[in-house]
Amino acid sequence: MLPLSALPNLACWQAATGKRMPAVGARSAERSRLPSLQSPFPPYHLSLREKHLHMLRLPVSRDALLEQAMIGPSPNPLLLSYLKYAISSQMVSYSSVLMAISKFDDFSRDLCVQSLLEIMDMFCDRLSCHGKAEECIGLCRALMSVLNWMLRCAAFYTEKMKEPLEQGSAENQLTMCLERLAKILGSTKNRALIHIAKLEETPSWSAIEQSLSKLGDNLGHISNSQLQSQAEECIGLVKSIPTMLSVHAEQLNKTGFPTIHAVVLLEGTMNLTGEPQPLVEQLMMVKRMQRIPSPLFILEIWKACFVGLIESPEGTEELKWTAFTFLKIPQVLVKLKKYPQGEKDFTEDVNCAFEFLLKLTPLLDKADQRCNCDCTSLLFQECGKQGLLSEANMNNLIAKRTADREHAPRLKSPENANIQPNPGLILRAEPTVTNILKTMDSDHSKTPEGLLGVLGHMLSGKSLDLLLAAAAATGKLKVFARKFIKLNELTKHISGEGSKAASVRALLFDISFLMLCHVAQTYGSEVILSEAAPPGEVPFFETWMQTCMPEEGKILNPDHPCFRPDSTKVESLVALLNNSSEMKLVQMKWQEACLSISAAILEILNAWENGVLTFDSVQKITDNIKGKVCSMAVCAVAWLVAHVRMLGLDEREKSLQMIRQLATPLYAENTLQFYSERVVIMSSILEHMCADVLQQTAANIKFSATGVVTMPYWNFLPAKKPIKEVLMGVFSKVLEKGWVDSRSIHIFDTLLHMGGVYWFCNNLVKELLKETRKEHAMRAVELLYSIFCLDMQQLTLTLLGHILPNLLTDSSKWHMLMDPPGKALAKLSVWCASSSYSSHNKGQTSAWQRKRHREDIEDYTSLFPLDDTQPSKLMRLLSSNEEDTSILSSPTDRTMSTSLSASQLHTVSMRDPLNRVLANLFLLISSILGAKTAGTHTQFVQWFMEECVDCLEQGSRGSILQFMPFTMVSELVKASTMSSPRIVLAITDLSLPLGRRVAAKAIAAL
């Protein structure tokens, strides 16, 4: 490059350029050709150098200079030399030269085109701009314009190659053009600038696509194979510009993915009734974040299902897992099939995953032994029905598994040879659910006996649990529950009934009440609750369940008004229970009786404790309560459980005796139909209700044996051991195994409930930061993410709003953020933030997460003020720990330009705690990057941002990066690991004009 001082006079200019000034006559001829350039020229008393400088500073003159240089069949060497000198001296911007070049469209003048291409050689490999953002955007536009010009140029010469006489010269010109095109497109920086221009000016990109299409159509005219391949390569590079952010390499060096395994286990264990879509979104999020190949992704889902089947406790849990595996997961895969797969066929990925699964013979044999059938073949058939497998692939897989089973040990033992396999029962139960729903839709007000027969059939054996599991897995359980609530309400209507009609009505009320209680305890009360209804129209069961039914984590007040109905009704009920030999049925208002029984039990208990009633009298009363309808016994025990909690140890004996009497079945001759089946359900309900109280009082009450453990996951925590030790012990075992099992999930859930969100998150992060081996730290991240799925929203708020700021602002803790634990924590933080923000925006929080008892550590609005009129706690921490208070100041002192982010331009609500925490975390990160002190916390920030880029979803505006201040970009590119055009594109919101200008300025300066 020639500095201006090197050309003081004409002689130096001639020596430097190797050219001589033309003769006087020639100069006159030149001036006659430049009429439009006379006015901008300075007076002749200035030196030649000054005249040229003056002329080239004028935009009109620069464009006109190039235009005039290209008049005629060959370019004017004098004017070209002026222009080259100006470019070398940086007197003209690259963007103005490129724009001027792109305006030349007479490609038939070969020498002119060659000269323009040679001019581009001077700077296209080192394009840069250090001016204002508008100038950088101008460079983007100019680069896109010259790209279109070169594509048109190449298309022109490929078209010209059709003519035999022109083929040689056209090939030479095309070679020169493609070389420059490859040179420009070979730079990631140039492609990034063009990517910004594409978003800035969509019509101009349409013109490029047209030129590209024309060039592609003409490729057949190129006889030189090397030239043709070069042209194809250039076309491929241009086509890759719009998708340059979406290319992520998949992990091919791993075969196990514990996060997928744990997420599936968690869903199958705790959320069978949930909609499939949130699970699909969560699985896709993990797949993208961990870059899991599709076949291995699907394989891990099936592996988790088979492990869940094998380790599920016998009874209801086993049926729930069977329904989850054979009914819900195929629905999940159907939804996954709808996601873009690129050029891959999803059915082939499913087939490939099953091929891998067939190689895990011990796992499949164990599942077959547990289920007493060929599980995989049933699964193949179900997937075939859902269109996930072609018929040929399905038959091939079945044949392979059948051959494998021939060599397996005998899977059917003599004792279970006659037991029907659960998978077959579940698959048959699914259409039965649909039929029952249709039956219950009919009007049974006149002939309820027919409906009673259907309900009686449902109560036999394990039919009810089978049907409920099938309904839960297919999303029909809520509809099922609504039908039973409607049936329960139907029994309120009494009209001149006889004894038979009264018995049928009592049975319909009792069966529907027991079924609803069982559903609420097994699948959660959210399944029962209807949409908001007027206060007077809330169904009886909903009212009773919300106010009177004991649940885990729900403390009832026995003196609540709901337990104190009209005293006259209570007195008549007490008299009926005490004086009658059995409960009357005719004209009985069962809903009123159930609401009054709590107050009646209190009267009876007081009379017994004061000696008014004897033990035998109380026994007779409890026999009356449970003799005809079991629902009254359930309501009585519900109040007794709440009452016992309020009593001292020495006051509980009679209340517990009454619970014991009510829980003992009454086998008499005059009980109503289906009594033994109803008693089994009642015993299960009472066992759930009394579990907490019995544990506290160490009382022993024997409930009617059902043959299976009613509460398999109850009371897992070891006695007399601090919960912190339990947490550390379980986590270390999980880390050692490399995967989370169902039992560990329940222990973690209990510990989260007992210790609270902050305690749980803080202690697990401490365990992560102890890991000093890279592979262990990364495994811990995968497992912790899946454990955090127990309550992702609250744990993310705690992690990002409390734990990370404390680590980043306390210099005594910076050593904990070294690699590998620091890098692992950065990855975990981004995974949690991305997942929470994505699911939060889509409103996809699981019911079992929403019902968790909240004990917020701190109000996030006071932690991070809404209006910036007071300094946030986070910024006060910063300014107290950093010397440079001008950078680390409170939001009051920070100007809009230093904290403005894309989220503010998108008007994202900062009243939402998650949005507020994310915005303040990025303010903290911005402050760290701009601070004078560097350390492991600075490196942590870089890891955090790198992970944000890796997890970015192409085309997604709802990224957590929108909370990043725009001023962070210029600080980030100073780090060697972040100074990449692709990263700059990823971290800026290119949907906004300001985002595009920030990106253009940062990339142009690289």
mmCIF file of N, CA, C and O in Angstrom, residues 330-378:
data_model
loop_
_atom_site.group_PDB
_atom_site.id
_atom_site.type_symbol
_atom_site.label_atom_id
_atom_site.label_comp_id
_atom_site.label_asym_id
_atom_site.label_seq_id
_atom_site.Cartn_x
_atom_site.Cartn_y
_atom_site.Cartn_z
ATOM 1 N N PRO A 330 -45.280 -44.615 21.412
ATOM 2 C CA PRO A 330 -45.560 -44.553 19.965
ATOM 3 C C PRO A 330 -46.205 -43.228 19.542
ATOM 4 O O PRO A 330 -45.886 -42.692 18.482
ATOM 5 N N GLN A 331 -47.083 -42.661 20.399
ATOM 6 C CA GLN A 331 -47.664 -41.338 20.085
ATOM 7 C C GLN A 331 -46.576 -40.257 20.074
ATOM 8 O O GLN A 331 -46.586 -39.354 19.226
ATOM 9 N N VAL A 332 -45.642 -40.352 21.014
ATOM 10 C CA VAL A 332 -44.539 -39.388 21.081
ATOM 11 C C VAL A 332 -43.708 -39.460 19.808
ATOM 12 O O VAL A 332 -43.331 -38.440 19.221
ATOM 13 N N LEU A 333 -43.427 -40.679 19.342
ATOM 14 C CA LEU A 333 -42.630 -40.841 18.125
ATOM 15 C C LEU A 333 -43.381 -40.327 16.894
ATOM 16 O O LEU A 333 -42.762 -39.785 15.972
ATOM 17 N N VAL A 334 -44.691 -40.481 16.884
ATOM 18 C CA VAL A 334 -45.486 -39.936 15.772
ATOM 19 C C VAL A 334 -45.330 -38.422 15.711
ATOM 20 O O VAL A 334 -45.199 -37.829 14.632
ATOM 21 N N LYS A 335 -45.311 -37.767 16.888
ATOM 22 C CA LYS A 335 -45.120 -36.313 16.923
ATOM 23 C C LYS A 335 -43.684 -35.941 16.552
ATOM 24 O O LYS A 335 -43.450 -34.923 15.904
ATOM 25 N N LEU A 336 -42.723 -36.754 16.966
ATOM 26 C CA LEU A 336 -41.327 -36.496 16.598
ATOM 27 C C LEU A 336 -41.129 -36.599 15.090
ATOM 28 O O LEU A 336 -40.297 -35.897 14.513
ATOM 29 N N LYS A 337 -41.895 -37.461 14.470
ATOM 30 C CA LYS A 337 -41.796 -37.661 13.019
ATOM 31 C C LYS A 337 -42.129 -36.388 12.252
ATOM 32 O O LYS A 337 -41.624 -36.163 11.149
ATOM 33 N N LYS A 338 -42.960 -35.519 12.853
ATOM 34 C CA LYS A 338 -43.392 -34.298 12.172
ATOM 35 C C LYS A 338 -42.320 -33.213 12.177
ATOM 36 O O LYS A 338 -42.441 -32.221 11.475
ATOM 37 N N TYR A 339 -41.282 -33.382 13.012
ATOM 38 C CA TYR A 339 -40.210 -32.381 13.059
ATOM 39 C C TYR A 339 -39.325 -32.529 11.817
ATOM 40 O O TYR A 339 -39.156 -33.639 11.300
ATOM 41 N N PRO A 340 -38.736 -31.446 11.350
ATOM 42 C CA PRO A 340 -37.869 -31.534 10.157
ATOM 43 C C PRO A 340 -36.710 -32.487 10.400
ATOM 44 O O PRO A 340 -36.002 -32.384 11.398
ATOM 45 N N GLN A 341 -36.516 -33.409 9.471
ATOM 46 C CA GLN A 341 -35.448 -34.401 9.600
ATOM 47 C C GLN A 341 -34.347 -34.203 8.558
ATOM 48 O O GLN A 341 -33.463 -35.038 8.430
ATOM 49 N N GLY A 342 -34.440 -33.102 7.804
ATOM 50 C CA GLY A 342 -33.464 -32.908 6.731
ATOM 51 C C GLY A 342 -33.736 -33.897 5.616
ATOM 52 O O GLY A 342 -34.877 -34.114 5.206
ATOM 53 N N GLU A 343 -32.680 -34.517 5.143
ATOM 54 C CA GLU A 343 -32.827 -35.475 4.042
ATOM 55 C C GLU A 343 -33.107 -36.886 4.558
ATOM 56 O O GLU A 343 -33.291 -37.812 3.774
ATOM 57 N N LYS A 344 -33.132 -37.069 5.872
ATOM 58 C CA LYS A 344 -33.291 -38.407 6.443
ATOM 59 C C LYS A 344 -34.767 -38.781 6.520
ATOM 60 O O LYS A 344 -35.638 -37.940 6.688
ATOM 61 N N ASP A 345 -35.026 -40.088 6.442
ATOM 62 C CA ASP A 345 -36.370 -40.622 6.583
ATOM 63 C C ASP A 345 -36.526 -41.109 8.024
ATOM 64 O O ASP A 345 -35.766 -41.957 8.496
ATOM 65 N N PHE A 346 -37.534 -40.577 8.727
ATOM 66 C CA PHE A 346 -37.691 -40.900 10.149
ATOM 67 C C PHE A 346 -37.975 -42.387 10.351
ATOM 68 O O PHE A 346 -37.511 -42.981 11.331
ATOM 69 N N THR A 347 -38.742 -42.987 9.441
ATOM 70 C CA THR A 347 -39.050 -44.418 9.597
ATOM 71 C C THR A 347 -37.786 -45.269 9.504
ATOM 72 O O THR A 347 -37.669 -46.296 10.175
ATOM 73 N N GLU A 348 -36.826 -44.827 8.707
ATOM 74 C CA GLU A 348 -35.554 -45.548 8.628
ATOM 75 C C GLU A 348 -34.767 -45.405 9.921
ATOM 76 O O GLU A 348 -34.091 -46.329 10.362
ATOM 77 N N ASP A 349 -34.851 -44.211 10.538
ATOM 78 C CA ASP A 349 -34.199 -44.012 11.839
ATOM 79 C C ASP A 349 -34.821 -44.920 12.900
ATOM 80 O O ASP A 349 -34.121 -45.481 13.741
ATOM 81 N N VAL A 350 -36.157 -45.047 12.869
ATOM 82 C CA VAL A 350 -36.847 -45.931 13.825
ATOM 83 C C VAL A 350 -36.418 -47.377 13.599
ATOM 84 O O VAL A 350 -36.122 -48.121 14.551
ATOM 85 N N ASN A 351 -36.357 -47.775 12.338
ATOM 86 C CA ASN A 351 -35.926 -49.134 12.016
ATOM 87 C C ASN A 351 -34.497 -49.387 12.483
ATOM 88 O O ASN A 351 -34.186 -50.441 13.049
ATOM 89 N N CYS A 352 -33.628 -48.413 12.229
ATOM 90 C CA CYS A 352 -32.228 -48.523 12.648
ATOM 91 C C CYS A 352 -32.122 -48.641 14.168
ATOM 92 O O CYS A 352 -31.337 -49.435 14.701
ATOM 93 N N ALA A 353 -32.935 -47.841 14.885
ATOM 94 C CA ALA A 353 -32.927 -47.894 16.353
ATOM 95 C C ALA A 353 -33.356 -49.274 16.844
ATOM 96 O O ALA A 353 -32.770 -49.828 17.790
ATOM 97 N N PHE A 354 -34.379 -49.855 16.204
ATOM 98 C CA PHE A 354 -34.827 -51.199 16.604
ATOM 99 C C PHE A 354 -33.773 -52.259 16.289
ATOM 100 O O PHE A 354 -33.626 -53.241 17.025
ATOM 101 N N GLU A 355 -33.048 -52.065 15.193
ATOM 102 C CA GLU A 355 -31.960 -53.002 14.867
ATOM 103 C C GLU A 355 -30.908 -52.981 15.987
ATOM 104 O O GLU A 355 -30.400 -54.032 16.400
ATOM 105 N N PHE A 356 -30.580 -51.764 16.457
ATOM 106 C CA PHE A 356 -29.643 -51.656 17.588
ATOM 107 C C PHE A 356 -30.220 -52.304 18.840
ATOM 108 O O PHE A 356 -29.522 -52.975 19.598
ATOM 109 N N LEU A 357 -31.532 -52.093 19.052
ATOM 110 C CA LEU A 357 -32.181 -52.618 20.260
ATOM 111 C C LEU A 357 -32.150 -54.145 20.291
ATOM 112 O O LEU A 357 -31.972 -54.753 21.351
ATOM 113 N N LEU A 358 -32.305 -54.761 19.121
ATOM 114 C CA LEU A 358 -32.298 -56.231 19.061
ATOM 115 C C LEU A 358 -30.962 -56.828 19.490
ATOM 116 O O LEU A 358 -30.889 -58.004 19.854
ATOM 117 N N LYS A 359 -29.909 -56.009 19.438
ATOM 118 C CA LYS A 359 -28.595 -56.510 19.864
ATOM 119 C C LYS A 359 -28.452 -56.532 21.383
ATOM 120 O O LYS A 359 -27.525 -57.148 21.915
ATOM 121 N N LEU A 360 -29.373 -55.858 22.081
ATOM 122 C CA LEU A 360 -29.340 -55.839 23.554
ATOM 123 C C LEU A 360 -30.169 -57.004 24.090
ATOM 124 O O LEU A 360 -31.167 -56.837 24.791
ATOM 125 N N THR A 361 -29.756 -58.209 23.747
ATOM 126 C CA THR A 361 -30.532 -59.417 24.054
ATOM 127 C C THR A 361 -30.820 -59.597 25.543
ATOM 128 O O THR A 361 -31.954 -59.910 25.913
ATOM 129 N N PRO A 362 -29.843 -59.412 26.458
ATOM 130 C CA PRO A 362 -30.154 -59.601 27.884
ATOM 131 C C PRO A 362 -31.266 -58.682 28.378
ATOM 132 O O PRO A 362 -32.120 -59.094 29.163
ATOM 133 N N LEU A 363 -31.263 -57.422 27.906
ATOM 134 C CA LEU A 363 -32.304 -56.477 28.322
ATOM 135 C C LEU A 363 -33.677 -56.942 27.836
ATOM 136 O O LEU A 363 -34.655 -56.938 28.602
ATOM 137 N N LEU A 364 -33.751 -57.356 26.586
ATOM 138 C CA LEU A 364 -35.034 -57.781 26.015
ATOM 139 C C LEU A 364 -35.522 -59.068 26.667
ATOM 140 O O LEU A 364 -36.726 -59.219 26.929
ATOM 141 N N ASP A 365 -34.598 -60.002 26.936
ATOM 142 C CA ASP A 365 -34.990 -61.255 27.604
ATOM 143 C C ASP A 365 -35.549 -60.992 28.998
ATOM 144 O O ASP A 365 -36.526 -61.607 29.423
ATOM 145 N N LYS A 366 -34.906 -60.066 29.708
ATOM 146 C CA LYS A 366 -35.373 -59.739 31.063
ATOM 147 C C LYS A 366 -36.763 -59.112 31.008
ATOM 148 O O LYS A 366 -37.636 -59.422 31.838
ATOM 149 N N ALA A 367 -36.998 -58.230 30.026
ATOM 150 C CA ALA A 367 -38.312 -57.598 29.877
ATOM 151 C C ALA A 367 -39.368 -58.633 29.505
ATOM 152 O O ALA A 367 -40.490 -58.614 30.037
ATOM 153 N N ASP A 368 -39.016 -59.559 28.611
ATOM 154 C CA ASP A 368 -39.958 -60.614 28.225
ATOM 155 C C ASP A 368 -40.322 -61.486 29.419
ATOM 156 O O ASP A 368 -41.474 -61.896 29.591
ATOM 157 N N GLN A 369 -39.316 -61.766 30.247
ATOM 158 C CA GLN A 369 -39.556 -62.599 31.428
ATOM 159 C C GLN A 369 -40.477 -61.887 32.406
ATOM 160 O O GLN A 369 -41.381 -62.491 32.985
ATOM 161 N N ARG A 370 -40.254 -60.585 32.576
ATOM 162 C CA ARG A 370 -41.086 -59.808 33.507
ATOM 163 C C ARG A 370 -42.521 -59.698 33.000
ATOM 164 O O ARG A 370 -43.490 -59.812 33.768
ATOM 165 N N CYS A 371 -42.677 -59.477 31.691
ATOM 166 C CA CYS A 371 -44.015 -59.258 31.124
ATOM 167 C C CYS A 371 -44.688 -60.552 30.673
ATOM 168 O O CYS A 371 -45.852 -60.525 30.250
ATOM 169 N N ASN A 372 -43.935 -61.636 30.686
ATOM 170 C CA ASN A 372 -44.504 -62.946 30.336
ATOM 171 C C ASN A 372 -44.970 -63.003 28.878
ATOM 172 O O ASN A 372 -45.975 -63.633 28.549
ATOM 173 N N CYS A 373 -44.250 -62.293 27.975
ATOM 174 C CA CYS A 373 -44.613 -62.301 26.557
ATOM 175 C C CYS A 373 -43.445 -61.764 25.732
ATOM 176 O O CYS A 373 -42.422 -61.345 26.293
ATOM 177 N N ASP A 374 -43.611 -61.785 24.410
ATOM 178 C CA ASP A 374 -42.607 -61.230 23.499
ATOM 179 C C ASP A 374 -42.887 -59.727 23.349
ATOM 180 O O ASP A 374 -43.638 -59.294 22.471
ATOM 181 N N CYS A 375 -42.280 -58.922 24.224
ATOM 182 C CA CYS A 375 -42.560 -57.471 24.257
ATOM 183 C C CYS A 375 -42.214 -56.780 22.948
ATOM 184 O O CYS A 375 -42.984 -55.962 22.432
ATOM 185 N N THR A 376 -41.033 -57.090 22.438
ATOM 186 C CA THR A 376 -40.560 -56.361 21.261
ATOM 187 C C THR A 376 -41.454 -56.594 20.050
ATOM 188 O O THR A 376 -41.726 -55.664 19.288
ATOM 189 N N SER A 377 -41.921 -57.815 19.859
ATOM 190 C CA SER A 377 -42.786 -58.087 18.705
ATOM 191 C C SER A 377 -44.094 -57.298 18.805
ATOM 192 O O SER A 377 -44.586 -56.751 17.803
ATOM 193 N N LEU A 378 -44.656 -57.225 20.030
ATOM 194 C CA LEU A 378 -45.870 -56.418 20.219
ATOM 195 C C LEU A 378 -45.592 -54.945 19.923
ATOM 196 O O LEU A 378 -46.416 -54.243 19.328
#
